Coordinates of C-alpha atoms and ligand atoms in Angstrom, one line a residue:
M1 CA 75.9 74.3 147.5
D2 CA 74.1 76.3 150.2
D3 CA 75.8 74.2 152.9
M4 CA 79.2 74.8 151.4
L5 CA 78.6 78.5 151.2
R6 CA 77.3 78.7 154.8
Q7 CA 80.4 76.8 156.1
G8 CA 82.6 79.0 154.0
W9 CA 81.1 82.2 155.4
R10 CA 81.5 81.0 159.0
Q11 CA 85.1 80.1 158.5
F12 CA 86.0 83.2 156.5
E13 CA 84.6 85.5 159.2
T14 CA 87.1 84.0 161.6
F15 CA 90.0 83.9 159.1
S16 CA 89.5 87.3 157.7
P17 CA 87.4 89.5 160.0
G18 CA 85.9 92.7 158.4
P19 CA 82.8 94.0 156.6
A20 CA 80.8 91.4 154.7
E21 CA 80.3 93.8 151.8
D22 CA 84.0 93.6 151.0
V23 CA 83.9 89.8 150.5
R24 CA 83.6 88.3 147.0
V25 CA 82.9 84.7 146.3
F26 CA 83.7 82.7 143.2
F27 CA 83.0 79.1 142.1
A28 CA 84.8 77.0 139.6
P29 CA 83.7 73.4 138.8
G30 CA 85.7 70.3 138.3
R31 CA 85.5 68.5 134.9
V32 CA 85.1 65.1 133.5
N33 CA 86.5 64.3 130.1
L34 CA 84.0 62.1 128.1
I35 CA 86.6 61.2 125.4
G36 CA 89.8 62.6 123.8
E37 CA 92.5 61.8 126.3
H38 CA 96.1 63.0 126.1
I39 CA 95.6 64.8 122.9
D40 CA 95.0 68.3 124.1
Y41 CA 98.8 68.8 123.9
N42 CA 98.9 67.3 120.5
G43 CA 96.4 69.7 118.8
G44 CA 93.6 67.2 119.0
R45 CA 89.9 67.5 119.7
V46 CA 88.7 66.8 123.2
F47 CA 85.2 66.4 124.7
P48 CA 85.1 67.5 128.3
A49 CA 82.2 68.8 130.5
A50 CA 82.1 70.8 133.7
L51 CA 80.7 69.1 136.8
R52 CA 78.4 70.5 139.4
E53 CA 81.0 69.9 142.1
G54 CA 84.0 72.2 142.4
T55 CA 85.8 74.8 144.5
W56 CA 84.5 78.0 146.1
V57 CA 86.8 80.7 147.1
F58 CA 86.0 83.6 149.5
A59 CA 88.3 86.6 148.9
R60 CA 88.9 89.9 150.5
A61 CA 91.5 92.4 149.3
R62 CA 94.2 93.6 151.7
S63 CA 96.0 96.9 151.8
D64 CA 99.5 95.3 152.0
R65 CA 101.0 93.0 149.3
M66 CA 100.4 89.8 151.3
A67 CA 98.3 86.8 150.3
R68 CA 96.9 84.4 152.9
F69 CA 95.4 81.1 151.9
A70 CA 93.3 78.9 154.1
S71 CA 91.3 75.8 153.2
F72 CA 88.6 73.7 154.7
N73 CA 90.4 70.5 153.7
Y74 CA 93.9 71.4 154.9
P75 CA 95.0 72.5 158.4
K76 CA 97.8 74.9 157.6
T77 CA 97.4 78.6 156.6
V78 CA 99.9 79.8 154.1
T79 CA 101.0 83.4 154.2
V80 CA 103.3 84.9 151.5
S81 CA 104.3 88.2 149.9
I82 CA 102.9 88.3 146.4
D83 CA 106.2 89.8 145.2
G84 CA 108.2 86.8 146.3
L85 CA 106.2 83.8 145.2
T86 CA 108.0 80.4 144.8
Y87 CA 106.8 76.8 144.6
H88 CA 107.0 75.0 148.0
E89 CA 106.1 71.3 148.2
G90 CA 104.9 71.9 151.8
D91 CA 102.4 74.5 150.7
D92 CA 100.3 71.8 149.1
Y93 CA 97.1 73.1 147.3
A94 CA 98.2 76.7 148.0
N95 CA 100.8 76.3 145.2
Y96 CA 97.9 76.6 142.7
P97 CA 96.6 80.0 143.8
K98 CA 100.2 81.2 144.3
G99 CA 100.9 80.1 140.7
V100 CA 97.9 82.0 139.4
I101 CA 99.0 85.2 141.2
W102 CA 102.6 84.7 140.0
A103 CA 101.3 84.3 136.4
A104 CA 99.0 87.3 136.7
L105 CA 101.8 89.6 137.9
R106 CA 104.1 88.4 135.1
D107 CA 101.2 89.3 132.7
H108 CA 101.2 92.8 134.2
M109 CA 97.9 92.5 136.0
A110 CA 97.6 95.0 138.8
V111 CA 97.3 92.3 141.4
V112 CA 96.5 93.3 145.0
G113 CA 97.2 91.3 148.2
A114 CA 94.2 89.3 149.5
D115 CA 92.9 86.7 151.9
F116 CA 91.6 83.6 150.2
L117 CA 89.6 80.8 151.8
F118 CA 89.0 77.6 149.6
I119 CA 86.3 75.1 150.2
G120 CA 85.4 72.4 147.8
N121 CA 83.5 69.1 147.3
L122 CA 85.7 67.5 144.6
P123 CA 87.8 64.5 145.5
S124 CA 91.4 65.8 145.1
R125 CA 94.0 64.1 142.9
A126 CA 91.2 62.0 141.3
G127 CA 91.6 63.1 137.8
L128 CA 88.5 65.5 138.0
S129 CA 90.6 68.6 137.8
S130 CA 90.5 69.8 141.3
S131 CA 93.7 71.8 140.6
A132 CA 92.2 73.5 137.5
S133 CA 89.2 74.3 139.6
I134 CA 91.3 76.0 142.3
E135 CA 93.2 77.8 139.6
M136 CA 90.2 79.1 137.7
A137 CA 88.4 80.2 140.9
T138 CA 91.5 82.0 142.0
A139 CA 92.0 83.6 138.5
L140 CA 88.4 85.0 138.7
A141 CA 89.0 86.3 142.2
V142 CA 92.4 87.9 141.5
A143 CA 91.1 89.6 138.3
A144 CA 88.0 90.9 140.1
L145 CA 89.8 92.2 143.1
S146 CA 92.4 93.9 140.9
G147 CA 89.7 95.5 138.7
S148 CA 91.2 93.8 135.6
A149 CA 89.2 93.4 132.5
Y150 CA 90.6 90.1 131.4
S151 CA 88.4 88.0 129.1
R152 CA 87.4 84.5 130.3
L153 CA 89.8 83.0 127.7
Q154 CA 92.7 85.1 129.0
L155 CA 92.0 83.8 132.5
V156 CA 91.9 80.2 131.2
R157 CA 95.3 80.7 129.6
L158 CA 96.6 82.3 132.8
A159 CA 95.5 79.3 134.9
Q160 CA 97.2 76.9 132.4
W161 CA 100.4 79.0 132.5
A162 CA 100.4 78.8 136.3
E163 CA 100.2 75.0 136.2
N164 CA 102.9 74.7 133.5
A165 CA 105.4 77.3 134.6
F166 CA 104.9 77.5 138.4
V167 CA 103.6 74.1 139.4
G168 CA 105.7 72.3 136.7
V169 CA 103.0 70.1 135.2
N170 CA 103.2 70.5 131.4
C171 CA 99.4 70.0 130.9
G172 CA 97.4 71.0 127.9
I173 CA 94.5 73.5 128.0
M174 CA 91.6 71.1 128.3
D175 CA 91.0 71.2 132.0
Q176 CA 91.2 75.0 132.5
F177 CA 89.1 75.5 129.4
A178 CA 86.3 73.1 130.5
V179 CA 86.3 74.5 134.0
G180 CA 86.3 78.1 132.7
M181 CA 84.0 77.8 129.7
G182 CA 81.7 74.9 130.6
E183 CA 77.9 75.1 130.0
A184 CA 75.3 73.3 132.0
G185 CA 73.9 70.2 130.3
H186 CA 76.6 70.5 127.5
A187 CA 79.9 68.8 126.7
L188 CA 82.4 71.1 124.9
L189 CA 83.8 69.8 121.7
L190 CA 87.1 71.7 121.8
D191 CA 89.7 71.9 119.0
T192 CA 92.9 72.4 121.0
A193 CA 94.8 73.5 117.9
T194 CA 92.6 76.6 117.3
L195 CA 90.6 76.8 120.6
D196 CA 87.4 76.8 118.5
Y197 CA 84.7 75.0 120.5
E198 CA 81.1 74.0 120.3
P199 CA 78.8 73.1 123.2
V200 CA 77.0 69.9 122.4
P201 CA 73.9 69.0 124.4
F202 CA 74.6 66.0 126.5
E203 CA 71.3 64.2 126.2
T204 CA 71.5 60.6 127.5
G205 CA 67.9 59.7 127.9
D206 CA 67.7 56.8 130.4
Y207 CA 71.4 56.6 130.8
R208 CA 73.3 58.3 133.6
L209 CA 76.8 59.5 133.8
V210 CA 78.6 57.7 136.6
I211 CA 82.1 58.5 137.8
V212 CA 84.0 55.8 139.7
N213 CA 87.0 56.8 141.8
T214 CA 89.8 54.2 142.1
N215 CA 90.8 55.8 145.4
K216 CA 94.3 54.8 144.4
P217 CA 96.8 57.3 145.7
R218 CA 98.4 58.7 142.6
S219 CA 102.1 58.4 142.6
L220 CA 104.6 59.8 140.0
G221 CA 101.6 60.9 137.9
E222 CA 103.1 64.2 137.1
S223 CA 106.5 63.0 135.9
R224 CA 105.0 60.2 133.8
Y225 CA 102.6 62.8 132.3
N226 CA 105.5 65.0 131.4
E227 CA 107.3 62.0 129.9
R228 CA 104.4 61.2 127.6
R229 CA 104.3 64.8 126.5
S230 CA 108.0 64.7 125.5
E231 CA 107.6 61.4 123.7
C232 CA 104.9 63.0 121.6
E233 CA 107.2 65.9 120.8
A234 CA 109.9 63.4 119.7
V235 CA 107.4 61.6 117.5
L236 CA 106.2 64.9 116.0
A237 CA 109.8 65.9 115.2
V238 CA 110.3 62.6 113.2
V239 CA 106.9 63.1 111.4
Q240 CA 108.0 66.7 110.4
R241 CA 111.0 65.4 108.6
R242 CA 108.7 63.7 106.1
M243 CA 105.8 66.2 106.3
P244 CA 107.3 69.6 107.3
T245 CA 103.9 71.4 107.3
V246 CA 102.4 69.3 110.0
R247 CA 102.1 71.3 113.2
H248 CA 100.4 68.8 115.5
L249 CA 100.4 65.0 115.7
A250 CA 96.6 64.9 116.0
E251 CA 96.1 66.5 112.5
L252 CA 97.5 63.4 110.8
S253 CA 95.1 61.1 109.0
T254 CA 95.4 57.4 109.5
V255 CA 96.9 57.1 106.0
D256 CA 99.6 59.8 106.7
W257 CA 100.4 58.2 110.1
G258 CA 100.8 54.8 108.3
R259 CA 103.5 56.5 106.1
C260 CA 105.3 58.1 109.1
E261 CA 105.0 55.3 111.6
R262 CA 108.0 53.3 110.2
D263 CA 110.2 56.4 110.4
V264 CA 109.6 56.6 114.1
G265 CA 111.4 53.3 114.8
N266 CA 111.0 53.1 118.5
P267 CA 108.1 50.7 119.2
A268 CA 106.9 52.6 122.3
W269 CA 106.8 55.9 120.4
Q270 CA 105.0 54.2 117.5
K271 CA 102.2 53.3 120.0
R272 CA 102.0 56.8 121.4
G273 CA 101.6 58.2 117.9
K274 CA 98.9 55.6 117.0
H275 CA 96.9 56.6 120.1
V276 CA 97.0 60.3 119.3
V277 CA 95.9 59.8 115.7
T278 CA 93.1 57.3 116.4
E279 CA 91.9 59.1 119.6
N280 CA 91.3 62.3 117.7
Q281 CA 89.2 60.4 115.2
R282 CA 87.2 58.7 118.0
V283 CA 86.4 62.2 119.4
I284 CA 85.0 63.4 116.1
A285 CA 83.0 60.2 115.7
A286 CA 81.8 60.4 119.4
A287 CA 80.5 63.9 119.0
A288 CA 78.6 62.9 115.8
A289 CA 77.1 59.9 117.6
L290 CA 76.0 62.1 120.5
R291 CA 74.3 64.6 118.2
A292 CA 72.6 61.7 116.4
G293 CA 71.4 60.2 119.7
S294 CA 73.4 57.0 119.0
L295 CA 74.5 56.4 122.6
I296 CA 75.5 52.8 122.0
S297 CA 78.1 54.0 119.4
F298 CA 79.2 56.7 121.8
G299 CA 79.7 54.0 124.5
E300 CA 81.6 51.7 122.1
L301 CA 84.0 54.6 121.3
M302 CA 84.6 55.2 125.0
K303 CA 85.6 51.5 125.3
Q304 CA 88.0 51.8 122.3
S305 CA 89.5 54.9 123.9
H306 CA 90.2 53.0 127.1
V307 CA 91.8 50.1 125.2
S308 CA 94.0 52.5 123.3
L309 CA 95.1 54.3 126.5
R310 CA 95.8 50.9 128.1
D311 CA 97.7 49.2 125.3
D312 CA 99.2 52.1 123.2
Y313 CA 99.5 55.1 125.5
E314 CA 100.1 53.0 128.6
V315 CA 98.6 55.4 131.2
T316 CA 95.9 53.3 132.8
G317 CA 97.3 50.8 135.3
F318 CA 95.8 47.9 137.1
E319 CA 93.2 49.8 139.1
L320 CA 91.7 51.7 136.2
D321 CA 91.7 48.6 134.0
T322 CA 90.0 46.6 136.6
L323 CA 87.2 49.2 137.0
A324 CA 86.7 49.6 133.2
E325 CA 86.8 45.9 132.4
A326 CA 84.3 45.1 135.2
A327 CA 82.0 47.9 134.0
W328 CA 82.0 46.6 130.4
D329 CA 80.7 43.3 131.7
V330 CA 77.6 44.8 133.5
P331 CA 74.4 44.7 131.5
G332 CA 73.1 48.2 131.2
C333 CA 76.5 49.8 131.1
I334 CA 77.1 50.9 127.5
G335 CA 80.5 52.6 127.9
A336 CA 83.3 53.0 130.3
R337 CA 86.8 54.4 130.2
M338 CA 89.4 56.2 132.3
T339 CA 89.1 60.0 132.4
G340 CA 91.9 62.6 132.9
A341 CA 95.6 62.0 133.0
G342 CA 95.4 58.3 134.2
F343 CA 97.8 56.5 136.5
G344 CA 94.9 56.3 139.0
G345 CA 92.0 58.7 139.3
C346 CA 88.5 57.9 137.9
T347 CA 86.6 56.1 135.2
V348 CA 83.6 57.6 133.5
N349 CA 80.7 55.4 132.6
L350 CA 77.3 55.5 130.9
V351 CA 74.9 53.3 132.8
H352 CA 71.1 52.7 132.4
G353 CA 69.2 54.2 135.3
D354 CA 67.7 50.8 136.1
A355 CA 71.1 49.2 136.3
L356 CA 72.8 51.6 138.7
A357 CA 72.5 49.5 141.8
R358 CA 73.8 46.3 140.0
F359 CA 76.6 48.4 138.5
Q360 CA 77.8 49.7 141.8
D361 CA 77.4 46.3 143.4
E362 CA 79.3 44.3 140.7
V363 CA 82.0 46.8 139.8
G364 CA 82.6 47.6 143.5
R365 CA 82.9 43.9 144.4
R366 CA 85.2 42.9 141.5
Y367 CA 87.4 46.0 142.2
R368 CA 87.7 45.2 145.9
D369 CA 88.5 41.5 145.3
A370 CA 91.2 42.4 142.7
T371 CA 92.8 45.4 144.4
G372 CA 91.8 45.4 148.1
L373 CA 90.6 49.0 147.6
T374 CA 87.1 50.5 147.9
A375 CA 85.9 52.4 144.9
A376 CA 83.6 55.5 145.2
F377 CA 80.6 56.0 142.9
Y378 CA 79.1 59.3 141.9
V379 CA 76.1 59.8 139.6
S380 CA 77.0 63.2 138.1
E381 CA 75.4 66.0 136.2
I382 CA 77.0 68.5 133.9
G383 CA 77.2 71.9 135.4
A384 CA 78.1 75.4 134.3
G385 CA 81.6 76.9 134.1
A386 CA 83.4 79.2 136.6
R387 CA 81.5 82.3 137.9
E388 CA 81.1 84.8 140.6
V389 CA 78.5 83.8 143.3
T390 CA 78.9 86.7 145.7
E391 CA 75.2 87.6 145.4
E392 CA 73.9 84.1 146.2
A393 CA 76.5 83.8 149.0
G394 CA 75.5 87.2 150.4
A395 CA 71.8 86.4 150.3
L396 CA 72.5 83.2 152.4
W397 CA 74.6 85.1 154.8
R398 CA 71.9 87.8 155.3
S399 CA 69.2 85.1 155.8
W400 CA 70.9 83.6 158.9
Ligands
LIG501 C1 95.4 66.1 132.5 C2 95.9 67.4 131.9 C3 95.1 67.7 130.6 C4 95.0 66.5 129.7 C5 94.6 65.3 130.4 C6 94.7 64.0 129.6 O1 94.1 66.3 133.0 O2 95.8 68.5 132.8 O3 95.6 68.9 130.0 O4 96.2 66.4 129.0 O5 95.4 65.1 131.6 O6 93.8 64.1 128.6

């Protein structure tokens, strides 16, 4: 973290010269979802955790109504008036902070112009919520510079709104929530119908959380994501004809779903509904298993989740399936599944500490042989949610 902050300071001094006292620095992590996939927009329970890696943003207010965005990972500086914000494909990552400012203005926040520099250590477009991380870091910065008293949950909603209405991805609230509300060493059991949540200690004893990146360039992920969401809405409409009080698909019991399934007719939609109903139950069982210290059961539920996402929800694809299936075969790996939206991105795995080298070796080799791609492996830890880090950053700057 210190290195990232040092690099950030150096670049920010050139990008936005001025007194160091006026600079504020914020951090927002990425997230990994342990289980509960594609059900946050169906009122289901999800079980994500914040990572230690994420995005830092350096910010300085300006006296005009301009916003300037620079990034370590992207050569172009984007300069816009905050009163005329529109989505531009060519602005790349800057569409996320633009979206947050756009949403904040529509929500009547007294947003001021500012210079923003982003620096991060999350692989982008890998299903670890680099976009939600940029959004939440920006939301904290924008609120702070504007002197606004938004609650953390309001900022989470603002970030989700930016993604839905400005960027055009109809995502649920899981990512922004995990990134905004995460707690170190805990996974968040979140009920997306009510936003009630409970931090559950993520105690895995000798097992480590390993994230494996397919390094597959994600293509058409957004449109297929939106397509799944509309399929679920169509299924819900059919269910409501028989059960008008049902508000979300995930609230159905298996028995109720059995009654409604035939009404749905379309075989692909039947599979979507089955995934949603069963995945929600797997999350409840997984959280109970974790609390009881039954990691083997937790891992088995991860595997079932992947199979359901592969066969019923159909969002995995060859690369993710190859990684998960190779992982299941390695002794010492007790659970593996895709995490995030799918169509590429990462798997999340529980691997015994003594088996890490063999895991990386065998999974890496099988993946390369099958796909010609090289997977990346990260042993991760669960970090805390988004926060201001101006003091730590300032201390580093002064100690130079
Ligand atoms: C993406 C979305 C989330 C969630 C997951 C799938 O990460 O942003 O809202 O729907 O996909 O579980």
